[in-house]
PDB file of C-alpha atoms in Angstrom:
ATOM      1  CA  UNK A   1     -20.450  -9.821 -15.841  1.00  0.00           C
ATOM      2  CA  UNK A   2     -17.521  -7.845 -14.204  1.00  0.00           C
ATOM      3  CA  UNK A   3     -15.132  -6.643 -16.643  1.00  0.00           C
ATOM      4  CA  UNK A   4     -11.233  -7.247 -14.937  1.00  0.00           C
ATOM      5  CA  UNK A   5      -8.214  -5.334 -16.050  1.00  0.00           C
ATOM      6  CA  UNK A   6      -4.698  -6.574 -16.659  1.00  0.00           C
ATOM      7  CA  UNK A   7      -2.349  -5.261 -14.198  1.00  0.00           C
ATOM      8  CA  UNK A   8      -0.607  -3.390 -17.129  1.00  0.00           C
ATOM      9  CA  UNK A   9      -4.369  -1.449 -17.111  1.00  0.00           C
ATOM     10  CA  UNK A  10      -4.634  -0.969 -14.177  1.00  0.00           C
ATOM     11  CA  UNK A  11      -1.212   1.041 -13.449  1.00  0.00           C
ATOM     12  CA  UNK A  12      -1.876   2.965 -16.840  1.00  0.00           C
ATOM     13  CA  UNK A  13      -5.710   3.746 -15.126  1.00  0.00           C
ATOM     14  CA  UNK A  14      -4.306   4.282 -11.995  1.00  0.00           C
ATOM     15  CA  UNK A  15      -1.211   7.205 -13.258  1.00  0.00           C
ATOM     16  CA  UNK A  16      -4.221   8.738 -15.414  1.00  0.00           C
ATOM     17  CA  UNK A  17      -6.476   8.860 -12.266  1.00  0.00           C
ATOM     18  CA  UNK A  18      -6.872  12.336  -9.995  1.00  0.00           C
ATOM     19  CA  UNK A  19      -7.854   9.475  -7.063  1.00  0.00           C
ATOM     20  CA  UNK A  20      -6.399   5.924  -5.555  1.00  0.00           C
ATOM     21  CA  UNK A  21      -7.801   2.901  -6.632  1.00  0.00           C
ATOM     22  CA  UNK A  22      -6.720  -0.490  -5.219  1.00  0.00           C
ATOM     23  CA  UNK A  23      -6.727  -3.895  -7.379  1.00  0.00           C
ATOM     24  CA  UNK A  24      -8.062  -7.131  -6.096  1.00  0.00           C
ATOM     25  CA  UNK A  25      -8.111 -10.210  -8.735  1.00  0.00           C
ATOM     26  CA  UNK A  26      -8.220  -7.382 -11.684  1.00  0.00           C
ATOM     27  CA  UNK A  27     -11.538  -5.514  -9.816  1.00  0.00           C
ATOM     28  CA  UNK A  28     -10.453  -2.159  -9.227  1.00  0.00           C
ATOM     29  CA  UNK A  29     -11.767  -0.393  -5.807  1.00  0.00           C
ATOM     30  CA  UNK A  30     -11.812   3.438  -5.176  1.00  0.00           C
ATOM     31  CA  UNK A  31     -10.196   4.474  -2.050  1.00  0.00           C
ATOM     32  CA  UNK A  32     -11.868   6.517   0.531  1.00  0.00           C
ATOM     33  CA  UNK A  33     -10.744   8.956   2.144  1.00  0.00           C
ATOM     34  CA  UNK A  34     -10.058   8.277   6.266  1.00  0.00           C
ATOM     35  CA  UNK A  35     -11.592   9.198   9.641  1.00  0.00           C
ATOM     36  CA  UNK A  36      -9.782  11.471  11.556  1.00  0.00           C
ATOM     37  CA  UNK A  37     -10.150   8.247  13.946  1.00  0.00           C
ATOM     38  CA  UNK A  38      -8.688   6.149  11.482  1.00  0.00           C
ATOM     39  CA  UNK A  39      -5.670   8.182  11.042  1.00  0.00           C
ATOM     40  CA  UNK A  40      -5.076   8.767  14.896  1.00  0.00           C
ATOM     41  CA  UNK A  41      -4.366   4.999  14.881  1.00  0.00           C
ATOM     42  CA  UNK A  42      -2.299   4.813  11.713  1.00  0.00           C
ATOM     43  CA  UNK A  43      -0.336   7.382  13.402  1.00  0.00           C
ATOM     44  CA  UNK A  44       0.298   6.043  17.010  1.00  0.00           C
ATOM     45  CA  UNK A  45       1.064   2.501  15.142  1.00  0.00           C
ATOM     46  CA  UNK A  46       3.516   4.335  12.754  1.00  0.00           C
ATOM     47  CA  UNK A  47       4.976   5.879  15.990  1.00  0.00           C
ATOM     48  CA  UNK A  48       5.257   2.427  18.166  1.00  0.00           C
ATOM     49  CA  UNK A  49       6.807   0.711  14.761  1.00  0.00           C
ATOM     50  CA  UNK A  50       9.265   3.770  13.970  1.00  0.00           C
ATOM     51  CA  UNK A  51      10.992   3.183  17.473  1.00  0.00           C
ATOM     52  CA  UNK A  52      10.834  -0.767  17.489  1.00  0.00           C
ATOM     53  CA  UNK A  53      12.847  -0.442  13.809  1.00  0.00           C
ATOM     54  CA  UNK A  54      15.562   2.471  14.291  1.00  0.00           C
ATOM     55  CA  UNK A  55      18.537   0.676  14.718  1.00  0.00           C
ATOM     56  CA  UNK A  56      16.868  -2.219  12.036  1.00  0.00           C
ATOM     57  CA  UNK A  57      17.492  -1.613   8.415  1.00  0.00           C
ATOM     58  CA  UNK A  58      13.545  -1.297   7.876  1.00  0.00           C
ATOM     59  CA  UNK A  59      11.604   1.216   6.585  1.00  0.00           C
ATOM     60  CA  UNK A  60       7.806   2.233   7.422  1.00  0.00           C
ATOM     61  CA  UNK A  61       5.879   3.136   4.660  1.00  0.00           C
ATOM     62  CA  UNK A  62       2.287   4.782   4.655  1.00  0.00           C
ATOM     63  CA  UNK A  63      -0.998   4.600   3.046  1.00  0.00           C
ATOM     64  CA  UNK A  64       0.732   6.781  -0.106  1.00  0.00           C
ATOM     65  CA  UNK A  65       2.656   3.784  -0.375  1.00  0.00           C
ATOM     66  CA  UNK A  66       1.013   1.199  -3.546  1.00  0.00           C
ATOM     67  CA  UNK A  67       2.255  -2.145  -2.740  1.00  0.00           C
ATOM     68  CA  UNK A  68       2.413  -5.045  -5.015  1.00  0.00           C
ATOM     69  CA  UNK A  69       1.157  -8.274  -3.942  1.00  0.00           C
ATOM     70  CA  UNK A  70       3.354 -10.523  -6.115  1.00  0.00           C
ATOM     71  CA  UNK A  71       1.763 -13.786  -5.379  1.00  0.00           C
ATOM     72  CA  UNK A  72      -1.786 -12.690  -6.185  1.00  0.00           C
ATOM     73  CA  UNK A  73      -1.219 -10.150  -8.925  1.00  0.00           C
ATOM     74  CA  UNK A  74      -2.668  -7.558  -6.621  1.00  0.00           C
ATOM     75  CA  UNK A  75      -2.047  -3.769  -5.927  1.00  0.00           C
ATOM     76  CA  UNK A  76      -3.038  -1.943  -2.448  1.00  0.00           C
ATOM     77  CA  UNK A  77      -2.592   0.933  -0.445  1.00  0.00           C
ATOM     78  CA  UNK A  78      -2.184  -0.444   3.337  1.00  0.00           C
ATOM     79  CA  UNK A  79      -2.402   1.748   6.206  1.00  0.00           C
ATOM     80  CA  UNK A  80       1.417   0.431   6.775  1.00  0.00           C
ATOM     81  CA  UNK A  81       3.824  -1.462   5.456  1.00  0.00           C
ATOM     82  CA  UNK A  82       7.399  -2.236   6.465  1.00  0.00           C
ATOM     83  CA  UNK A  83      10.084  -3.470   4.448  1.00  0.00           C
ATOM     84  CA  UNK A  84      13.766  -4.376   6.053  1.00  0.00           C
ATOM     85  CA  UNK A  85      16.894  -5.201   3.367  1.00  0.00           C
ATOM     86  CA  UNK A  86      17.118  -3.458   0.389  1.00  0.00           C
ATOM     87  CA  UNK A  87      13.683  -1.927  -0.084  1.00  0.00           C
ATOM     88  CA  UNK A  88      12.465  -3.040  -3.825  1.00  0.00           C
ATOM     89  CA  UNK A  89      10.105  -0.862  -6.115  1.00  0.00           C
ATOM     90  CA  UNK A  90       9.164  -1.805  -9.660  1.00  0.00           C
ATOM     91  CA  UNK A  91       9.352   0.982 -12.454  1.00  0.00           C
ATOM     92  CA  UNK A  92       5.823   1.884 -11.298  1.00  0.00           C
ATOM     93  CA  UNK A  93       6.949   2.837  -7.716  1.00  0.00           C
ATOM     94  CA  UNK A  94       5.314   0.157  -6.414  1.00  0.00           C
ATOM     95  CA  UNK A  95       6.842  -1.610  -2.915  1.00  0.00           C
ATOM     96  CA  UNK A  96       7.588  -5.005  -4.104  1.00  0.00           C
ATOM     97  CA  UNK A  97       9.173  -6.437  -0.654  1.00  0.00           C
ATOM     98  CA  UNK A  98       7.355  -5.694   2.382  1.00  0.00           C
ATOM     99  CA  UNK A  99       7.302  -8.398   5.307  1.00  0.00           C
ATOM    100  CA  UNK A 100       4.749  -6.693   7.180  1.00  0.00           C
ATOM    101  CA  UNK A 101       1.398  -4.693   5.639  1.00  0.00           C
ATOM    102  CA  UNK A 102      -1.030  -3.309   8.234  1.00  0.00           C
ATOM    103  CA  UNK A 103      -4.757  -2.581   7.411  1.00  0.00           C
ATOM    104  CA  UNK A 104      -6.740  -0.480   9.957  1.00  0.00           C
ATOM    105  CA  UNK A 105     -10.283  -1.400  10.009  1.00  0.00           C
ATOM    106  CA  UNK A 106     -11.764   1.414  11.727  1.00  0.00           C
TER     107      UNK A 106
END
């Protein structure tokens, strides 16, 4: 049986922890690190969505970014986000408002 952690856990695990970790449904997931591949896309896509937002009030945020996925309880690190407004964070630092989240699968 899979032991699940409370998100309150999991952001104490994850500020203790020399590595990322996402959180799915209270299963926590290491992250790897990327291809050199994987980050020539994430780059070209942060370039493309950088000049489609400058005169938007959006921001582009990368994979450093955690991101809280209210609805589900979940945390992740996408490849992208973008948030427009006034950009939220929790006291963790984690995005609470994006519109758009981008996963590469490469």
């Amino acid at each position: 049986k899979k032991t699940r952690m409370t998100p309150e856990s999991y952001l104490t695990f994850e500020k203790a922890s020399d590595i990322r970790h996402e959180c799915f449904n209270g299963e926590i997931f290491a992250m790897a690190g990327a291809t050199p591949n994987h980050n020539r896309i994430q780059h070209n896509i942060s370039g493309i969505l950088w000049s489609q937002r400058k005169n938007r009030p959006c921001d582009t945020f990368l994979s450093d970014q955690r991101v809280k996925i209210e609805a589900a309880g979940d945390y992740a690190y996408p490849d992208l986000s973008i948030a427009c407004g006034e950009i939220e964070f929790d006291s963790d630092d984690c995005l609470l408002n994006p519109v758009v989240i981008i996963e590469i699968l490469s």
